[in-house]
Structure formats: structure tokens, C-alpha cells
Amino acid sequence: MATPFDSLDDYIALPRVEALALSPDGRTAVLTVAALKKDATGYERSLWSVPADGTGSPRRLTRSAKGETGAAFTASGDLLFVSARPDAEGDADDESGQLWLLPAAGGEARPVTRLAGGVDAIAATAEASDRLVISASLLPGADTLEAEARLRATRKENKVSAILHETYPVRFWDHDLGPAEPHLLTIDTGALADTIAAAVADSAAEDDEKADAATDAAGVPAVSGADEKPYPATLPRPNDLTPKPGRSADIAGASLTPDGATLIASMQRHEQRGARNVLVSIDTTTRAHTTLFDDVGVDYQSPAVSHDGTTIAYLRADKATPAGPADVEVWLADLDGARPRRVAAEWDRWATSLAWDADDAAIVATADDDGRGPVFRLPLDGGAPERVTADDFTYTHVSVDRSTGDLVALRSSWVVPSHPVRIARDGATTPIATPAPAPTAAGSITEVETTAEDGARVRGWLLLPESASADAPAPLLLWIHGGPLSSWNAWSWRWAPLLAVARGYAVLLPDPALSTGYGLEFIARGWNAWGAAPYTDLLAITDAVEARADIDETRTAAMGGSFGGYMANWVAGHTDRFRAIVTHASLWALDQFAGTTDLSVYWQEIFTLEAMAENSPHRFVRDIRTPLLVVHGDKDFRVPIGEGLRLWSELAEHHADDDGRMPHRFLYFPDENHWILKPQHAVIWYQTVFAFLAEHVLGEEPTRPELLG
């Protein structure tokens, strides 16, 4: 049976559910859906409304060419989102994303902000108030929104992109930091005005501004009033909660009290080259800050305020050191930070999200767990944690329906993309309508495991093509996950093993040492020694799978990205058992990498200098006997392009013949980052990978994707 995974063009055209928001009454879920553009060069995002009880059909809410993201609800049920769609009253050439509101009572969406630099995200909404908090980036040289807009316009007119840094870091993942700094701003949607009088007041305010010259307190030169267009009086003026923030408002979670009076935010406290996350309480009216929790060597993240507004749930984690990983603990405290106490102290899983149960008697959490990502309920009365879902899925975007106590969430597995479901109190799940139905999967999935050298259980998923049998064993592709603190437990549009399965490969997705979902001890097995247990675990589970009659142990390959690319490089330097290896965005020389990655302090905190040297793959370049396909994007700041360039240079130094030829290949993307995100580039990526594997694993003639020239 043909599936969308047989064709790369069909695959990239599949619609994708990316996020879910639940209405205050629990009746409606709004899905963010990405669909391929007509020219197949990008994705357009729109919002869809579906009944949250599993009945009915999807209804499209938005249709702009620029798309919509970040959906959230106000207390009154109005829908908020961020979009760069045209604002009829704004500048025609403004392409910044702004906050928009779609009224629950009906009518067209209308803008809520007109910030010169746009809105980055909705940080928090209040359950019983029209107050919300947004994250937006503002230039530090201006003290007003009007002056900030003028500064941006001046930089643009003069084609200035230079950034003067005063602190570290300077980059993050795929973008430069600065010159704008992240701010948290409150907005009261009740202040939106649609009256003729408001429009007249707006025009009068603009005339008044033009009559005056201004010099701001930050020393920006005086300019004529005509240079500063007043912020619209018809829109609620954002209240800056974090003036002169530096990078402190790069938050790791924020939550408003139901009345919107207090924001609890995980903010950054700078420390030399790094930072720690601290919990701060901010009065949203007076802007007064009160630090609740701040300890050197500790991160406080993911705050969530209870429905009654009296208690905070949050994550507390000691910073890791080369001596070992630190646990991620769930804690509670009163709203003012009093009486901090740990919840579920014996629970050995790392929560990935926190929410309050309908009655505030428990915390609803998600966590990696044995190759899945279930929902847990952590009672506050000291009872044992309860696993709510018992299937093979991983759950995200979990929302609580306060009227019934049910949950609404997205879930996925390696054979089913993200889709919405309703979860009853007893864990029973009901699928919710979606405009992106699950495609037919290629092949089948089964769980595999083995025992490592030290007695540890090592497990993974094995995806098999329908044709695999003892009479026709399938070639095996070992696919190593990134992280390394992660698990092969959820669908990824970027890493799609079903594409390989559709081409006849069996794909092994193992969770070796350092993987999450198996307890702290399992992570510690590979700590400060990436080339030890993680490597031997991979070989052990590969041995176990190759012993199956439906697997051809003579035709195998390995591949991975990021940490998986590191492991692919390590494998290449330590065994020749694989016919081909694909190494994407890979760490090659750890001493070089540790100083050039976007957050160098972390890597130098988790490795000793001796271990960094011992576990660096570049030391074993002379021992590589397997053809490598090296892949790297120039805009990758997490694993900088220097890693790929040095790997390619040293492969040539040690393995090129007199004519400079070698069996290795280097696929380079000048305008991609850690991931390959453009649809047609994703097609090129898979075409190149599958051609490389076909040549070396299947023995086919070498081919070259047409669009590579």
C-alpha cells in the first residue's frame, strides 16, 4: 500500500498540528496548523477551532498570508495570537508580528499592539482578568515606545546592522542576540477602544507629539516631534515590567495570578559567562520586583500559579557539574515564596511541563518515561505519583478543563504525528477532530531491548518495512538521537524514520546512556564520558537487533544529528562494522567546540578538561574506514560550522588520494541552521542521504540530486 512516505514531495506536503490552546469553558480547542505553501518553499500557519469533546468538525478561524502562531485565550474567551498580517491603520511596509485578538462574540480579528519591533510571544494570560503579558524586544537606547520606533527606523534607513556587546553570550541557536533586549510588557485588552472618539483622540495625540521636540533620559539626541510617531491611543499602551533588563527577561516560563495582579517569572541572573534562572514576583501595576528564589548553582524554572492564586508550582534543579547530572525536582511555595516544599520526592522522572489539576489538589505533569512521554498526576497530599496515560504516546500542550477535570492535549509517537485528544480522569483518551488527519504509516513498530556490559537495560524502537522477513531481511539503519538529554519517544517532522522504512530499511531508534526517562542513574552512566557507555550501549542494542532473522547484519549504516552526530563521528573512529555513516550538525573537536558554541559555559561545566580531550572524536580521524556523509548549516550557532569544516578538512588530510578524491561527502547549507527547515532543503537532505546509503549499503550506482547541480 502506497503511503505519503514513499514520496518526499508528498511527505513535505502533509499538514502539521503544532500547538493547542483550550478555551476557558473547556469546550473548544484551537489548533495551530502548518500547511505547505503553493510554491512548496515554506509553510503557512493558520488557526482552527475544534470541539474539545471529540465531536464535530474542524473550522478554520484565520486565513492571512502571513499566518498566525502563539494562540492563547483571554478570560472572557477572546482568542489571542501573533501575526505579521497587515494592519489597516499601521504602516503598509511593517512586517513585524503583532498581537491580535479575535472576539469570542464574533467579528474580524483586530490588532492589539503596534510595536516597532513586534511581539515575540504571549508570555502569560490571566484566568479571571483581561490582563496578559507579552514578550517583546526593545532597543536599550530608548526610554519610550516612540523613541524606540525612531531608533529602529534610523538604523534601517542607514542600513546599520552592527551590534555592540557588553556581556556574553552573543548568539543563541540560530540568531544573533541584540541590539534589542527582551522585555515583559502587560496589556489590558479591556482598554481596546473602537469608538469614533478614541480615533479622534488618537489623531489629536499625534498632532501634539509633532508639536514638541524630545530628548530622552538615555541621552538619545533631540529630534523633532515629527520624527516620533505617537503610540496609538486606540490601542492599550503596553506597560513595561522590565525596564533596562539586559538579558534578564529571557524567561524560562511565566505565570499570572488569576486576577492578573502578579506575574511569577523565571528570569535570568547574569553570572560571568553564564546565567542562572531565578523566580521573581512582579506586581503588574507598580512594576515592583520581589525575588522569591535565587541560589547560586540552582535554576528555578517553569512556574505555574494555582487556580486559587495562592500557590506556585515550579521546577528546581541544581546545575550539573562534571561529577554528575543533577535531578529536576517539582516544588511548591506560597505565592510570596514562603513554605517551599518538594512534591513527589521519590519520583525519578524529569517533568517537562507543569499544570494545576482542576481542584488544585495535584500537579499535572508530563515527563519522558521508558521511551514514552506520559501524563502524570502528582498529588499534593503526599500520595504516590499516578501515571494517567498508559499508551505508547508522548503528550504535550496539556490543558486542564476545569469544568470536568478532564485534560486536552496533543500526543504523538514514531508512527503517528501530533494530534489532539481528550483525556478522562481515568486516563481514557478520545481523539478530537483535526484538519491534519494522521497519514498511513509505512511498515510497523516494535519495542526492543538488551542488557549492556554493566547490566543496565537498554531499550529502543525498531521500525520495520512490510517486506522484512527471514527470507528477505532488511538492511538496518541505526539512528542516534540528539540532546543528549532526550529520548526517541515522539514524532519529529525533521527526523522522519518512516521515510527510510518506506525505502526498505529497518530503523533502530535506541535510548543509550544519557537518555531521559530511565532515571538519574541511567543518565549518570554516560556523564563526562560520552564515548564510553553511550557508545557501548549503541553497539549492544545493535548486536541484539542484528541477531533477528528479519535483519540483514551485512548491510548496516549509522546516522545522527547534533549529539547523534557526535556519536556518529565517535562510531566512525572506533569501528568499521557499518557500511556508511551520516553525521549531521556534529561535534568533532570538543576543545574547539566548547569555546565557539552559543553557550560555551555549559559545556565547560559538564566536562572536565581531561574528559573533554579523551572523548573528542577528532583524535581518531586516522582510524576512520567508513564513508561519511558530513552535513552542516552555516547558520548553526549551537554546533558552529567550524566543526563541520574542521571535520571535512581533517578527513581530506588523512584520507584523500593524490587527486584529492575520497569516499566521503560534505552537504553544506549556507542559509540553514541546526535543523534543515526549508521544505525543498529537507527534500535535498533526504535525497542526498538516501543516495549515499543506497550507494554504500545497497551497492547501487552513485547518484546526485538534480538540484545540487
Short mmCIF file of N, CA and C in Angstrom, two decimals, residues 450-458 525:
data_model
loop_
_atom_site.label_atom_id
_atom_site.label_comp_id
_atom_site.label_asym_id
_atom_site.label_seq_id
_atom_site.Cartn_x
_atom_site.Cartn_y
_atom_site.Cartn_z
N THR A 450 18.02 -4.81 25.27
CA THR A 450 19.13 -5.72 25.53
C THR A 450 19.72 -5.35 26.88
N THR A 451 20.72 -6.09 27.30
CA THR A 451 21.43 -5.82 28.55
C THR A 451 22.85 -5.36 28.22
N ALA A 452 23.22 -4.20 28.74
CA ALA A 452 24.53 -3.63 28.47
C ALA A 452 25.62 -4.34 29.27
N GLU A 453 26.88 -3.96 29.02
CA GLU A 453 28.02 -4.59 29.69
C GLU A 453 27.93 -4.49 31.20
N ASP A 454 27.38 -3.38 31.70
CA ASP A 454 27.30 -3.19 33.15
C ASP A 454 25.99 -3.68 33.75
N GLY A 455 25.19 -4.39 32.95
CA GLY A 455 23.94 -4.95 33.43
C GLY A 455 22.73 -4.06 33.25
N ALA A 456 22.94 -2.85 32.75
CA ALA A 456 21.82 -1.92 32.57
C ALA A 456 20.93 -2.37 31.41
N ARG A 457 19.64 -2.15 31.56
CA ARG A 457 18.69 -2.42 30.48
C ARG A 457 18.74 -1.25 29.48
N VAL A 458 18.92 -1.58 28.22
CA VAL A 458 18.94 -0.58 27.16
C VAL A 458 17.85 -0.94 26.16
N ARG A 525 25.39 7.16 33.86
CA ARG A 525 26.27 6.14 33.27
C ARG A 525 27.14 6.72 32.15
#
